[in-house]
CSV table of C-alpha atoms in Angstrom, one decimal:
chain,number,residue,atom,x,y,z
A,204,UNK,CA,85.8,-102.4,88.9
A,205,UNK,CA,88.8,-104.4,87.6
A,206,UNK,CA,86.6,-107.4,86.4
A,207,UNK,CA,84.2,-104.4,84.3
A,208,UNK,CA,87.5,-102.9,82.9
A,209,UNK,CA,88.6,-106.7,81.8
A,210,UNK,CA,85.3,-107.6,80.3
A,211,UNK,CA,84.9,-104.5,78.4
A,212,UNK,CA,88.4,-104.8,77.1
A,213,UNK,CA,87.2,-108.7,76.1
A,214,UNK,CA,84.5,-107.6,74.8
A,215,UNK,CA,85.3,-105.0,72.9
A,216,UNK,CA,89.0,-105.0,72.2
A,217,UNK,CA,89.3,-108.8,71.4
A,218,UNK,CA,88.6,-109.8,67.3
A,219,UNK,CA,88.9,-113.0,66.5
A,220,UNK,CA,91.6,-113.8,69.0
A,221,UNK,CA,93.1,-111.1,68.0
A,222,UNK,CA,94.3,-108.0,70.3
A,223,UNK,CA,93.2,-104.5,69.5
A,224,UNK,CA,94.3,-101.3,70.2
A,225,UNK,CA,91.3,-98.7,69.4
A,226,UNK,CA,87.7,-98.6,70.4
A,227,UNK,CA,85.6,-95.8,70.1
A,228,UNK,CA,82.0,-95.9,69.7
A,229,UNK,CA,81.9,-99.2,68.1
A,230,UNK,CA,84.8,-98.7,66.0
A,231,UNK,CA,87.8,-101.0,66.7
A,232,UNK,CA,91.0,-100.2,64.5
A,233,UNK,CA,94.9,-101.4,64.9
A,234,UNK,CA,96.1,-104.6,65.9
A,235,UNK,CA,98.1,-104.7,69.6
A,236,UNK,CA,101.9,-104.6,69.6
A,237,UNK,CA,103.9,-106.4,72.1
A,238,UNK,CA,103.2,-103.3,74.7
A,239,UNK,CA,99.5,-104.3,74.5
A,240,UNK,CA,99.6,-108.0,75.1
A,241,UNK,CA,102.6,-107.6,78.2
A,242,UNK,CA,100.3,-105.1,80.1
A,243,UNK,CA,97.2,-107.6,79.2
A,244,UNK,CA,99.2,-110.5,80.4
A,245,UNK,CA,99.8,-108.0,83.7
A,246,UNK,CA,96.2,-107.3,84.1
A,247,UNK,CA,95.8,-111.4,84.2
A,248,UNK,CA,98.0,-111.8,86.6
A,249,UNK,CA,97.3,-109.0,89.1
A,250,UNK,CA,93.6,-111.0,88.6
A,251,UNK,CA,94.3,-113.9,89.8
A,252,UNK,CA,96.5,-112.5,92.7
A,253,UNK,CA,93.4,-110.1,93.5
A,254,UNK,CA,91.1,-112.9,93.2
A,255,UNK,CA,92.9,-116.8,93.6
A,256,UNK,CA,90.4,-117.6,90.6
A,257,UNK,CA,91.7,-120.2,88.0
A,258,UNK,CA,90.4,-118.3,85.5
A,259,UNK,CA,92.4,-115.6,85.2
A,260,UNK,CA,95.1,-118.0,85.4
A,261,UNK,CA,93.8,-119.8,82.3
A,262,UNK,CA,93.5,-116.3,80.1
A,263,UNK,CA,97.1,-115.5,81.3
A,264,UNK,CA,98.3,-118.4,79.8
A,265,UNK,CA,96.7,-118.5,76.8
A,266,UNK,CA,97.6,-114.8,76.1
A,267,UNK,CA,100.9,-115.9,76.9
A,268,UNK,CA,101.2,-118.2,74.1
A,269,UNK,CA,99.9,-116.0,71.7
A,270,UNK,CA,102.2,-113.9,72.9
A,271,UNK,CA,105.5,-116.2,71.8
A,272,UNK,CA,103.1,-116.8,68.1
A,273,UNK,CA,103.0,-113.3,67.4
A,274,UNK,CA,106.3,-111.3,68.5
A,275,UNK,CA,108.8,-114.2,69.7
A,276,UNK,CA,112.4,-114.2,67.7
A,277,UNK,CA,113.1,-117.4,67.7
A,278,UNK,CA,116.6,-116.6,66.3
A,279,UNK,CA,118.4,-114.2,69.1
A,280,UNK,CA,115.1,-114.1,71.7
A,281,UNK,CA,113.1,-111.2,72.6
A,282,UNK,CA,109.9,-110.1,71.6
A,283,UNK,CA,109.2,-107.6,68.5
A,284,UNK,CA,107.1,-104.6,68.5
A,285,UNK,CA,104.6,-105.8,65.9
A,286,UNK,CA,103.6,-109.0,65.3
A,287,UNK,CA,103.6,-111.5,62.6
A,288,UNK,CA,100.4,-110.6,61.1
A,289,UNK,CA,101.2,-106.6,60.9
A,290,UNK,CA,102.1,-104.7,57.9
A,291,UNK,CA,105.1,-105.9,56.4
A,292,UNK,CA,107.9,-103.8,57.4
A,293,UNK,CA,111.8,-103.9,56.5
A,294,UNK,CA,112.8,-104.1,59.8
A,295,UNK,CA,111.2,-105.7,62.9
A,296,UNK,CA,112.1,-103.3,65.9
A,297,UNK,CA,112.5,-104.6,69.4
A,298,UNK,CA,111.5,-102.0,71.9
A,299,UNK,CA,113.5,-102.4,75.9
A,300,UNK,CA,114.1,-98.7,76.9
A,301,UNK,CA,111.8,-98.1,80.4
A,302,UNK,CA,110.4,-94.6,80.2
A,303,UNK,CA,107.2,-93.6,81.7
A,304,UNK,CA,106.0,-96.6,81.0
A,305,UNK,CA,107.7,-99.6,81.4
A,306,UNK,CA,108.7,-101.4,77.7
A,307,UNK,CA,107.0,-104.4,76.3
A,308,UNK,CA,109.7,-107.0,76.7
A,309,UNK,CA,110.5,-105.5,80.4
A,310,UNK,CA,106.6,-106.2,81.5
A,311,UNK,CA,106.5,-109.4,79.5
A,312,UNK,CA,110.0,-110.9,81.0
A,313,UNK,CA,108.7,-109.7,84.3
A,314,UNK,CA,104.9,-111.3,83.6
A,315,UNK,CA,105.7,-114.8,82.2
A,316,UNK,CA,108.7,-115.3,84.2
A,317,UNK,CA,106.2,-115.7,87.1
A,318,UNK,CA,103.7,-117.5,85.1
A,319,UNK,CA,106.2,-120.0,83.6
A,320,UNK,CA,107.1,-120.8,87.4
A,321,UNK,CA,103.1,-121.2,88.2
A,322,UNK,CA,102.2,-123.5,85.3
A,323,UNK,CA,106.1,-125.4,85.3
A,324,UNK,CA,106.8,-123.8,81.8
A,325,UNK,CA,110.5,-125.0,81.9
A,326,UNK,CA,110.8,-124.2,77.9
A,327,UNK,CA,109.4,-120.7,78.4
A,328,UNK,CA,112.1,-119.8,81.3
A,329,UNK,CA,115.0,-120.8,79.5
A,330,UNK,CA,113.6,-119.1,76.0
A,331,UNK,CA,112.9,-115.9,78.2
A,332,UNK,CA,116.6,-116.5,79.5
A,333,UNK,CA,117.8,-115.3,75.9
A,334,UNK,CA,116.1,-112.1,76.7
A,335,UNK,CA,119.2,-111.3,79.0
A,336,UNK,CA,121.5,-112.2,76.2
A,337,UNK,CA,119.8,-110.6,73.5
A,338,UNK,CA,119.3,-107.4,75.3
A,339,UNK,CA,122.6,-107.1,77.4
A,340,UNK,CA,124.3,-104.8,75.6
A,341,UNK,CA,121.4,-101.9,76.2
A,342,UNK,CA,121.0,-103.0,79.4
A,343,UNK,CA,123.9,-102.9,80.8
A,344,UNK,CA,125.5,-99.3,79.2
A,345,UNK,CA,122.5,-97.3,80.7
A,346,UNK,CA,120.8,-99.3,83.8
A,347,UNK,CA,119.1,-96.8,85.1
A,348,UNK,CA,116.6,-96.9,81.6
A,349,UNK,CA,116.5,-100.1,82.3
A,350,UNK,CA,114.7,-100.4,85.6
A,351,UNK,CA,112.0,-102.5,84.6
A,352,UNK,CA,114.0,-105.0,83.0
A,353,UNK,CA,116.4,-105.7,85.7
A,354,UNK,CA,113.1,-106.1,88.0
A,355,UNK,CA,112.7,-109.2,85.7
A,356,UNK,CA,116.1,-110.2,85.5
A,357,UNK,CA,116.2,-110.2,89.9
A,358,UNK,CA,112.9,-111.9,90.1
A,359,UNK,CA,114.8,-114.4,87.8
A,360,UNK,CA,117.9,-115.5,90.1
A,361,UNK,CA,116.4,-113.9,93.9
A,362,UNK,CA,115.5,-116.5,96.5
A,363,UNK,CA,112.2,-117.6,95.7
A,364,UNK,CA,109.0,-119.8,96.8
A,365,UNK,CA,106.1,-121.8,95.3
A,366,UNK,CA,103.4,-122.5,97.9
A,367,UNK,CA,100.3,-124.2,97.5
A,368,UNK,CA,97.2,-124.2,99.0
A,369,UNK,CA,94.5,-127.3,98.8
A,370,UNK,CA,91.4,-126.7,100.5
A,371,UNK,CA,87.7,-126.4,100.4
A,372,UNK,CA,86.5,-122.8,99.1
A,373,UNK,CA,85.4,-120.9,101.6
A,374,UNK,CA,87.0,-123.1,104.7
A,375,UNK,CA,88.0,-120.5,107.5
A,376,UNK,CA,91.7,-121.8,107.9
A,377,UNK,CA,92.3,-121.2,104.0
A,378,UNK,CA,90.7,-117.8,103.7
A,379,UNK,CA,92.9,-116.8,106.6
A,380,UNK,CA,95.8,-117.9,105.4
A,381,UNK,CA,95.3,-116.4,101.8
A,382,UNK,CA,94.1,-113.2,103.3
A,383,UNK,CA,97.5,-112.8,105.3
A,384,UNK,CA,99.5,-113.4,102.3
A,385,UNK,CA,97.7,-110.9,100.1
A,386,UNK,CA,98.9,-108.3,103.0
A,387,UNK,CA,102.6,-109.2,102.5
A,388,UNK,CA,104.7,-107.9,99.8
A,389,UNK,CA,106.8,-111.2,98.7
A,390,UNK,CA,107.5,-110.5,94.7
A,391,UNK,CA,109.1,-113.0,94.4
A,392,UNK,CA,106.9,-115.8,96.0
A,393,UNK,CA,104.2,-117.3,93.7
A,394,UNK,CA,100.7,-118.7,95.2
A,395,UNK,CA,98.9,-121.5,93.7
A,396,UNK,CA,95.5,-122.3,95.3
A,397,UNK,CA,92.9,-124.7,94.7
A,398,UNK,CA,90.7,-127.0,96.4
A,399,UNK,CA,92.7,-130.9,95.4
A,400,UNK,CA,95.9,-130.5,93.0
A,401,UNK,CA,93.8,-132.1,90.5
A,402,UNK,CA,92.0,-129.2,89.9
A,403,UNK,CA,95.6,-127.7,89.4
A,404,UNK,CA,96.5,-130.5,86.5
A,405,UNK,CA,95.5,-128.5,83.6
A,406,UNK,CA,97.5,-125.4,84.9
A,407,UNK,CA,100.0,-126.4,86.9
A,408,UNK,CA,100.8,-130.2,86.1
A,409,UNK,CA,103.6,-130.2,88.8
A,410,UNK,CA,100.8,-129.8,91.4
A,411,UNK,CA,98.6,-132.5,90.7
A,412,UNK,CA,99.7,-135.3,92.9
A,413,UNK,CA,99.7,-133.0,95.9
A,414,UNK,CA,96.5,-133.5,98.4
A,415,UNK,CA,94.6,-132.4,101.3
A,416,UNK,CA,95.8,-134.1,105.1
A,417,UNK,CA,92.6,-135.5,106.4
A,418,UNK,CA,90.2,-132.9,104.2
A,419,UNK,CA,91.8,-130.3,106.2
A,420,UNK,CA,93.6,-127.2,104.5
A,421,UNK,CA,97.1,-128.2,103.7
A,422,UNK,CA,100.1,-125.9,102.7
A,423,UNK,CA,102.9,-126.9,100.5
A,424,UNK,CA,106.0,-124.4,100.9
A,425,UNK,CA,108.5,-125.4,98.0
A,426,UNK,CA,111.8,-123.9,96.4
A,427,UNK,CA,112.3,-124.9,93.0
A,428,UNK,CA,109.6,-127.4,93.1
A,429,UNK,CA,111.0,-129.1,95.9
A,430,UNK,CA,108.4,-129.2,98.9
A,431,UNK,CA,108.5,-129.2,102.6
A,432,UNK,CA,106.8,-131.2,104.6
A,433,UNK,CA,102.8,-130.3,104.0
A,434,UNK,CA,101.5,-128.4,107.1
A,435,UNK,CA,97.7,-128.7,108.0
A,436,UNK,CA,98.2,-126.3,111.0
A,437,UNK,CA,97.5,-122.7,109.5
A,438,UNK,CA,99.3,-121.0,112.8
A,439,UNK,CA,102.7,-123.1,111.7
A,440,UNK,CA,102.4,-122.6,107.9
A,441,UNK,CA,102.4,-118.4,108.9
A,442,UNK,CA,105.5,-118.8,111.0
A,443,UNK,CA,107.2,-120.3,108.2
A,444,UNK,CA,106.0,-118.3,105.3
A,445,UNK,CA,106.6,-114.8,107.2
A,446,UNK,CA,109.6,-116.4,109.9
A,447,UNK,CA,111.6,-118.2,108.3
């Protein structure tokens, strides 16, 4: 049901590149604001998580930089509510108050924080890093309307892992081991899976020297890109992923 909603958003609410916000019986009207393309960026990712399929990976990323076209300040940080190619206006807003729903810059901080750490953005982290500059006078005077946010700013400095899984699709060891970890809440972990690290290079070119033991599955455990022993035996690679 997910993959319908996504293609009939593609299909339908995607012009020329270009994010929409109105479709209704063949009628598409409004270009997207930063709320649009953070909660698109979301869907990607929760994609990929559901699924382990590059894909979605790919159309995160390339959302992403549209993303930092469109609404990035490159003067303080933060992303604006419009884009470049709206209506002229004499003021570019920035929207960061968490209501109902959470704001655009909360989602995106939140969204490409964990994608910059998937595909070894180092330039996007530290430009999302001004985010907690620019923004840290609203944030901190009312937290609690901030929620959101602050989710992004922990995932930003909590304890946190990179693992990596090389292994032929559909071997009985890997699905196992990806099962298991789609049962486990660890938001701050991130899971790249393939089956060789070269299939990773165009993503994630941090991941492309790393290899299968003997064409068995093979688990990398890392923390801030620096890796653990890799472990072929999917009984060991649990105990440390859930143990440890």
């Amino acid at each position: 049901m997910a993959k319908q909603a996504m293609s009939f958003l593609e299909t339908h609410l995607v012009q020329q590149g270009r994010l929409m916000v109105r479709y209704r019986e063949g009628d598409v009207k409004h270009l997207g604001f930063i709320e649009d393309y953070a909660h698109m960026l979301s869907a990607y990712m929760s994609l990929y998580e559901a699924t382990f399929d590059l894909k979605w990976l790919t159309k995160a990323r390339a959302i992403a930089e549209n993303m930092f076209e469109l609404f990035w300040d490159k003067e303080i940080g933060g992303f604006f509510f419009s884009g470049l190619d709206a209506e002229a206006l004499i003021v570019r807003e920035k929207e960061v108050y968490d209501g109902a729903m959470p704001s655009g810059n909360s989602t995106a901080l939140h969204q490409l924080l964990k994608l910059s750490r998937m595909t070894g953005r180092q330039d996007w982290i530290e430009a999302l890093e001004q985010m907690f500059k620019a923004f840290y006078v609203d944030v901190s005077s009312y937290p609690s309307g901030h929620t959101a946010f602050l989710q992004g700013l922990l995932s930003q400095y909590a304890p946190k892992r990179e693992i990596i899984i090389l292994g032929k699709k559909g071997d009985p060891q890997k699905e196992q081991l990806l099962q298991a970890l789609q049962k486990r809440f660890m938001p701050f972990d991130i899971i790249l899976t393939a089956e060789t690290g070269q299939e990773l290079a165009h993503l994630a070119p941090f991941a492309t020297d790393y290899n299968t033991i003997n064409g068995s599955t093979t688990v990398y455990i890392c923390e801030n890109y620096s890796c653990r022993q890799p472990i072929t035996d999917i009984d060991e690679a649990m105990e440390q992923l859930f143990h440890d």
